[in-house]
XYZ file of C-alpha atoms in Angstrom:
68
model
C -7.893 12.650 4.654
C -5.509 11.042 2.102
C -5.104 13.405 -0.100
C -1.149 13.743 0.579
C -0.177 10.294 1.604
C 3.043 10.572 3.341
C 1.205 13.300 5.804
C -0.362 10.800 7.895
C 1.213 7.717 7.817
C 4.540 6.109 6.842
C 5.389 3.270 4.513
C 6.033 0.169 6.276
C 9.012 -2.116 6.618
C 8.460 -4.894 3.768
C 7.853 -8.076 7.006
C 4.981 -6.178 8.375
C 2.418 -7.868 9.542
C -0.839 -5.897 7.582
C -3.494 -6.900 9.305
C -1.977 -5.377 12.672
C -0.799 -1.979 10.660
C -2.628 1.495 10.897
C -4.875 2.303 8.197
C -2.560 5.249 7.515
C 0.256 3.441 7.126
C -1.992 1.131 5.036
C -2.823 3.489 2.038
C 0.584 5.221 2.251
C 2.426 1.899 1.615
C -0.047 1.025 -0.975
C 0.790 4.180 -2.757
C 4.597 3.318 -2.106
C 4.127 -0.274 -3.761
C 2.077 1.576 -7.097
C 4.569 3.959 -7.889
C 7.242 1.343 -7.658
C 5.242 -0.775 -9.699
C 5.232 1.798 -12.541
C 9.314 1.895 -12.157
C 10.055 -1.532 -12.761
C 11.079 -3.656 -15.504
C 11.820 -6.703 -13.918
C 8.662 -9.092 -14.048
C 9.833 -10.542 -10.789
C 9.917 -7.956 -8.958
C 6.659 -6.688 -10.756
C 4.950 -9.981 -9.365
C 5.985 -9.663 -5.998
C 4.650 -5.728 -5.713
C 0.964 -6.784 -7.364
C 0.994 -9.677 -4.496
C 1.124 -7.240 -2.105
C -0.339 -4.514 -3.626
C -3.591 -6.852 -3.728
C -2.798 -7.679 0.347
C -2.947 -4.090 1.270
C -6.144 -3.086 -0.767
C -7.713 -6.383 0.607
C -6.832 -5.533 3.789
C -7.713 -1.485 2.948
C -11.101 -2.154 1.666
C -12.117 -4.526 4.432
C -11.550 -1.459 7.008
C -14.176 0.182 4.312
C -10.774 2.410 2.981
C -12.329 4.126 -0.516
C -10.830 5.411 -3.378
C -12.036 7.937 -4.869
């Protein structure tokens, strides 16, 4: 179903509350926050994107979300 991510869901606004979010939106932010994380060089901002990468895929793989 995810094999395009921006078809079924949209990224969402940075204070969203995750645990409230569609799954959709779910994976197509978490693909949002990975690419970004392979554009940046600043280890701040590097931090903050694998903190909330790891929120989403917590939150993803507790719906049972799998990546295949």
């Amino acid at each position: 179903m995810y094999e395009r991510p921006g078809q079924y869901g949209k990224v969402l606004p940075d204070d969203s509350d995750v645990t409230e979010a569609p799954t959709a939106d779910l994976v197509v932010t978490f693909c949002s926050v990975m690419e970004n994380m392979h554009r940046t060089n600043n280890t701040t901002s590097l931090a903050q994107l694998g903190r909330y990468a790891g929120q989403l895929w917590r939150e993803m793989t507790g719906r049972g979300v799998e990546f295949k």
